[in-house]
mmCIF file of N, CA and C in Angstrom:
data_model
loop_
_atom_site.group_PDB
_atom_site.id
_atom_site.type_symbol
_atom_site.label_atom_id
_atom_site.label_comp_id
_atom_site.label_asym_id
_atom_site.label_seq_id
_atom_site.Cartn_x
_atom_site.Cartn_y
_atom_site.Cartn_z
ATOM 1 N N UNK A 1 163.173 95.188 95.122
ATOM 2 C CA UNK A 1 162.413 95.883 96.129
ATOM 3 C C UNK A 1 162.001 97.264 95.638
ATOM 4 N N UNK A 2 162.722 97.885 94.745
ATOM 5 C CA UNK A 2 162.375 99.092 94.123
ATOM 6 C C UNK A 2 161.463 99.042 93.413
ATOM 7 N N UNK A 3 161.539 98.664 92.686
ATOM 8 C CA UNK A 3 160.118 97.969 91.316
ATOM 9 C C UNK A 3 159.062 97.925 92.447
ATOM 10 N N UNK A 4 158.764 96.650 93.344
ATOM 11 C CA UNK A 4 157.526 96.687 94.395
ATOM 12 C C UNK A 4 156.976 97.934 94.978
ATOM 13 N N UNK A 5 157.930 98.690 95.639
ATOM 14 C CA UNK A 5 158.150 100.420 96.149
ATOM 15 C C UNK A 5 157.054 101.143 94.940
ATOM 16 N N UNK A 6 157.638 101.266 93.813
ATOM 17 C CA UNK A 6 157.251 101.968 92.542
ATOM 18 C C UNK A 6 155.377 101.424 92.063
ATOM 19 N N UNK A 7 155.711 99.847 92.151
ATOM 20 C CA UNK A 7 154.630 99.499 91.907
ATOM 21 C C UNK A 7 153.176 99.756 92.627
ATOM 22 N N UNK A 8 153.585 99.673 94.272
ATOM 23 C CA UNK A 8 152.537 100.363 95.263
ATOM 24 C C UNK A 8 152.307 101.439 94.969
ATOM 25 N N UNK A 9 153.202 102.503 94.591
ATOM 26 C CA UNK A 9 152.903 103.584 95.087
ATOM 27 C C UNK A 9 152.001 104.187 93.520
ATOM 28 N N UNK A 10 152.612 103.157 92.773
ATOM 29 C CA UNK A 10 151.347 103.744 91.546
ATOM 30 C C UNK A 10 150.050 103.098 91.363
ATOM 31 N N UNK A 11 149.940 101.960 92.237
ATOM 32 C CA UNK A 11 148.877 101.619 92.593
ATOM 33 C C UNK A 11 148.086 102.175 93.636
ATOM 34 N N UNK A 12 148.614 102.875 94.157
ATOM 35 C CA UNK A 12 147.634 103.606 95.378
ATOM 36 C C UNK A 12 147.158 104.655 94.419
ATOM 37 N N UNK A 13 147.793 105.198 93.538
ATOM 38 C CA UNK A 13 147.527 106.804 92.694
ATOM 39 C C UNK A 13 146.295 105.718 91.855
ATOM 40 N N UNK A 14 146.468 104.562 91.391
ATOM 41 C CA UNK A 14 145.246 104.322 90.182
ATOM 42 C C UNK A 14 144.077 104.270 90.664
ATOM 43 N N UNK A 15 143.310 104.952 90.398
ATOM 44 C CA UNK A 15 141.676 105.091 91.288
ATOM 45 C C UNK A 15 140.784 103.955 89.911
ATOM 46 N N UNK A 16 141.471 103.474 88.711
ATOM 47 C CA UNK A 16 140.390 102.752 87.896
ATOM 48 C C UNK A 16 139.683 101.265 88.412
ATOM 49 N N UNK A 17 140.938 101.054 89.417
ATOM 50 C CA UNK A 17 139.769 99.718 90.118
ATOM 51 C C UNK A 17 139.073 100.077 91.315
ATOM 52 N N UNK A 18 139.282 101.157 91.813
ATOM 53 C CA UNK A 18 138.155 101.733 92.562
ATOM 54 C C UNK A 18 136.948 101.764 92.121
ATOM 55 N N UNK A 19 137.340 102.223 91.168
ATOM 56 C CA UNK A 19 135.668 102.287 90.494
ATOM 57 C C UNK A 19 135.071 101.729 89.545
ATOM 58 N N UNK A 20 136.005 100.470 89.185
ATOM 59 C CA UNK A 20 135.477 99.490 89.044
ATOM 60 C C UNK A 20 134.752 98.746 90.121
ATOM 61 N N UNK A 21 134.763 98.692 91.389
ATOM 62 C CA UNK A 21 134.741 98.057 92.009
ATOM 63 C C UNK A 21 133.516 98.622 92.864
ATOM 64 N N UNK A 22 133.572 99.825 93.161
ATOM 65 C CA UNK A 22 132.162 100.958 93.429
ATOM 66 C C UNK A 22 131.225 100.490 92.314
ATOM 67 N N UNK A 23 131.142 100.216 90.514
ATOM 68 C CA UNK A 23 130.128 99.954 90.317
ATOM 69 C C UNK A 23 129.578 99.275 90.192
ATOM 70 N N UNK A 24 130.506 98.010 90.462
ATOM 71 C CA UNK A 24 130.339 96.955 90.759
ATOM 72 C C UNK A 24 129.298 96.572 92.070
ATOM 73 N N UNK A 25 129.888 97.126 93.154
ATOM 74 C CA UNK A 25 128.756 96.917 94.459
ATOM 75 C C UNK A 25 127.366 97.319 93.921
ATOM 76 N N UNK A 26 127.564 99.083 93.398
ATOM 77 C CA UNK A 26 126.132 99.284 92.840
ATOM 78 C C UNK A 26 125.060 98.678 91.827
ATOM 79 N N UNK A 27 125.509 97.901 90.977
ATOM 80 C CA UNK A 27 125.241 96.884 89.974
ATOM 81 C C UNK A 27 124.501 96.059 91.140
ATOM 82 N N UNK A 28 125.748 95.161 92.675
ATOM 83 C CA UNK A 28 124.764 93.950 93.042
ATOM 84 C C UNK A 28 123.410 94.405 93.851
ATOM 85 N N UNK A 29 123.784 95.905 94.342
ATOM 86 C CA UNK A 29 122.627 96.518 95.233
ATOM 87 C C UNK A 29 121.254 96.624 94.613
ATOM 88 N N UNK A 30 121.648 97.092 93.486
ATOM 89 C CA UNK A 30 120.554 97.082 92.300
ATOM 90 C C UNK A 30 119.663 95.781 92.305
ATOM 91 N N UNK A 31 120.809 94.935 91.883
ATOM 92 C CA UNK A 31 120.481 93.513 91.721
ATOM 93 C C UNK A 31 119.398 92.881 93.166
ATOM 94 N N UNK A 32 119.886 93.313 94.764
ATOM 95 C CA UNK A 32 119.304 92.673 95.456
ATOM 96 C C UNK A 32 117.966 93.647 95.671
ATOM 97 N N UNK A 33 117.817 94.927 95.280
ATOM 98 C CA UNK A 33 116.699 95.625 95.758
ATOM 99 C C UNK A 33 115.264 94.830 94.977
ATOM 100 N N UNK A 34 115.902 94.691 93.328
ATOM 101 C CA UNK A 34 115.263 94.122 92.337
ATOM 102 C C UNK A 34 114.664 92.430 92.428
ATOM 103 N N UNK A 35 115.397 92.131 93.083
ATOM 104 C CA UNK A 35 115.058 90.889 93.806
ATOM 105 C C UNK A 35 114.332 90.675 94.671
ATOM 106 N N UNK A 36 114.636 91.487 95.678
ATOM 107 C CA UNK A 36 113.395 91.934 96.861
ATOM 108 C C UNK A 36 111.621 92.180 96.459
ATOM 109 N N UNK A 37 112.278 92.996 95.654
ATOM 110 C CA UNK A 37 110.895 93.870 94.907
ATOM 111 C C UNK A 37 110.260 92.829 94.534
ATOM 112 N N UNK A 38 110.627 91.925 93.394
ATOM 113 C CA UNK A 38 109.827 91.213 93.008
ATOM 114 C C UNK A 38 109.646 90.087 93.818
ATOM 115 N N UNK A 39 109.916 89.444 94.727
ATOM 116 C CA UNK A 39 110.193 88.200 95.544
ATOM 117 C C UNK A 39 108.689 88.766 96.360
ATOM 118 N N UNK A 40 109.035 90.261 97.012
ATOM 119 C CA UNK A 40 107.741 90.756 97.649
ATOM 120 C C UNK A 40 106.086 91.231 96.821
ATOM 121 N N UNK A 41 106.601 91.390 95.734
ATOM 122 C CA UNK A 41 105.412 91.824 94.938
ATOM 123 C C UNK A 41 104.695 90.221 94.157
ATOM 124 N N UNK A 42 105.812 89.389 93.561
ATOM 125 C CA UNK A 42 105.541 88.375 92.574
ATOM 126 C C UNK A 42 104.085 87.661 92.495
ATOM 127 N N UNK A 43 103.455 87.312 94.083
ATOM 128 C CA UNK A 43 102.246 87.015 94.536
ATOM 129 C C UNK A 43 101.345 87.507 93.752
ATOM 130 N N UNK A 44 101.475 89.492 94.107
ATOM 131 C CA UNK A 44 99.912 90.005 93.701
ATOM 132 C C UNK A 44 100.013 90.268 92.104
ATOM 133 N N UNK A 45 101.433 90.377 91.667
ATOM 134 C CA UNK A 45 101.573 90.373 90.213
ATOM 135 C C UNK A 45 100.920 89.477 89.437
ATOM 136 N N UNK A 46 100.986 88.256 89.822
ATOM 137 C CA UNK A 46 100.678 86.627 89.741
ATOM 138 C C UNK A 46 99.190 87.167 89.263
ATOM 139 N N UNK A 47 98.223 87.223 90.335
ATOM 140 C CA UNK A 47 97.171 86.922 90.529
ATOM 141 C C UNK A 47 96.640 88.691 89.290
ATOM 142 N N UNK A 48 97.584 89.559 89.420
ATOM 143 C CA UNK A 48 96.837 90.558 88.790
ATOM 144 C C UNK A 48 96.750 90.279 87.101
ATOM 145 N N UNK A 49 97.735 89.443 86.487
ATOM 146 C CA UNK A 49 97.973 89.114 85.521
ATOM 147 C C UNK A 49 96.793 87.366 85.157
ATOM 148 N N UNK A 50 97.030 86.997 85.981
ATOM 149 C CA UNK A 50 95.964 85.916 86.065
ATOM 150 C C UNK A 50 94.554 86.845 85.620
ATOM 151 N N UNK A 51 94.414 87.741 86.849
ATOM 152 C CA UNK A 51 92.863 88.288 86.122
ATOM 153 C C UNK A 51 92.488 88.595 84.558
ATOM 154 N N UNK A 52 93.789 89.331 84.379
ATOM 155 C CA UNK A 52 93.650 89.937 82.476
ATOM 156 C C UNK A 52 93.518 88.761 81.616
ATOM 157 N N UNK A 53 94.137 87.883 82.230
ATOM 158 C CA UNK A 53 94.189 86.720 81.047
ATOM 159 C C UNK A 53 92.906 86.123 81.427
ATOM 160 N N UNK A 54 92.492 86.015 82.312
ATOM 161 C CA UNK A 54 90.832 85.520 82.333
ATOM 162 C C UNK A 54 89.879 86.370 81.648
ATOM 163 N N UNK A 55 90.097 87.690 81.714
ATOM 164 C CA UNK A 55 88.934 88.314 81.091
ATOM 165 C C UNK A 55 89.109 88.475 80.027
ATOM 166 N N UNK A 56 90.316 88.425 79.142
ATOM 167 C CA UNK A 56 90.798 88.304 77.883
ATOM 168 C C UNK A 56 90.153 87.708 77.122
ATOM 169 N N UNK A 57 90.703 85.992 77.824
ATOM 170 C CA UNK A 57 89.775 85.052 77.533
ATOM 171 C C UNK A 57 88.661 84.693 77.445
ATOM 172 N N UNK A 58 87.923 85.200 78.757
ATOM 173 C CA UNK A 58 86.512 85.292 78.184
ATOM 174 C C UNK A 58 85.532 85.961 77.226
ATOM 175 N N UNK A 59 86.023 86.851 77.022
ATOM 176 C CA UNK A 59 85.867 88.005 76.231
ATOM 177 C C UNK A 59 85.865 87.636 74.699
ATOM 178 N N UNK A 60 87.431 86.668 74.088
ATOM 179 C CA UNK A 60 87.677 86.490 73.647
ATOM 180 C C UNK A 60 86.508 85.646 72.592
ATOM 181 N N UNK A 61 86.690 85.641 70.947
ATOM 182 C CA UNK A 61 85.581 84.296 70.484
ATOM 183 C C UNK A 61 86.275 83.122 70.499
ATOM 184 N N UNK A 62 85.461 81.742 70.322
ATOM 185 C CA UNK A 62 86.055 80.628 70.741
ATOM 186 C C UNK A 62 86.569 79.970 69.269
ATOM 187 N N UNK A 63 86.217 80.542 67.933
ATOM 188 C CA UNK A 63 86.533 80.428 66.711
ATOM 189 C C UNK A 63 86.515 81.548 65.839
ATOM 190 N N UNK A 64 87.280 81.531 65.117
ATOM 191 C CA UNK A 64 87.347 82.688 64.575
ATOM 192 C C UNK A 64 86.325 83.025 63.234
ATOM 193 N N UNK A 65 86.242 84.139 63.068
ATOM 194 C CA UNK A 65 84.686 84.324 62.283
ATOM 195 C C UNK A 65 85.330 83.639 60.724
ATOM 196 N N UNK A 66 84.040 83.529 60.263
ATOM 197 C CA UNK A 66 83.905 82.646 59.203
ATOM 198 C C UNK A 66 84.065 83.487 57.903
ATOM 199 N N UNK A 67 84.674 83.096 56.449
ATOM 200 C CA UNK A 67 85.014 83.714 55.922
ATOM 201 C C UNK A 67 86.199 84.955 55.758
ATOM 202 N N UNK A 68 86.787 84.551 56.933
ATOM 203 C CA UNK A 68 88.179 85.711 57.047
ATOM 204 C C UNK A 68 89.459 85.031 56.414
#
């Protein structure tokens, strides 16, 4: 029972899984804002990236010049 006594009470003093555990939450908050973001944006991203690659492409020649 002493050892247990000893063991709490130096576990209440260790703050390293505290904060393990604080950056941990902040890591998943990160994680869900980043998720959000793109879940809400992904649509117009879609379509804005669609455009470049169309005009890329058109732009683009359909063989490459001769003699290179």
């Amino acid at each position: 029972m002493k050892n247990f006594k000893f063991f709490a009470c130096r576990l209440r003093k260790d703050e390293e899984g505290a904060t393990a555990i604080e950056y941990g939450l902040l890591a998943a908050l990160i994680s869900v804002a980043i998720i959000a973001t793109v879940t809400t944006l992904g649509g117009t991203l879609d379509d804005v990236f669609t455009g470049i690659n169309d005009d890329l492409t058109a732009e683009a020649p359909a063989e490459p010049p001769a003699g290179g």
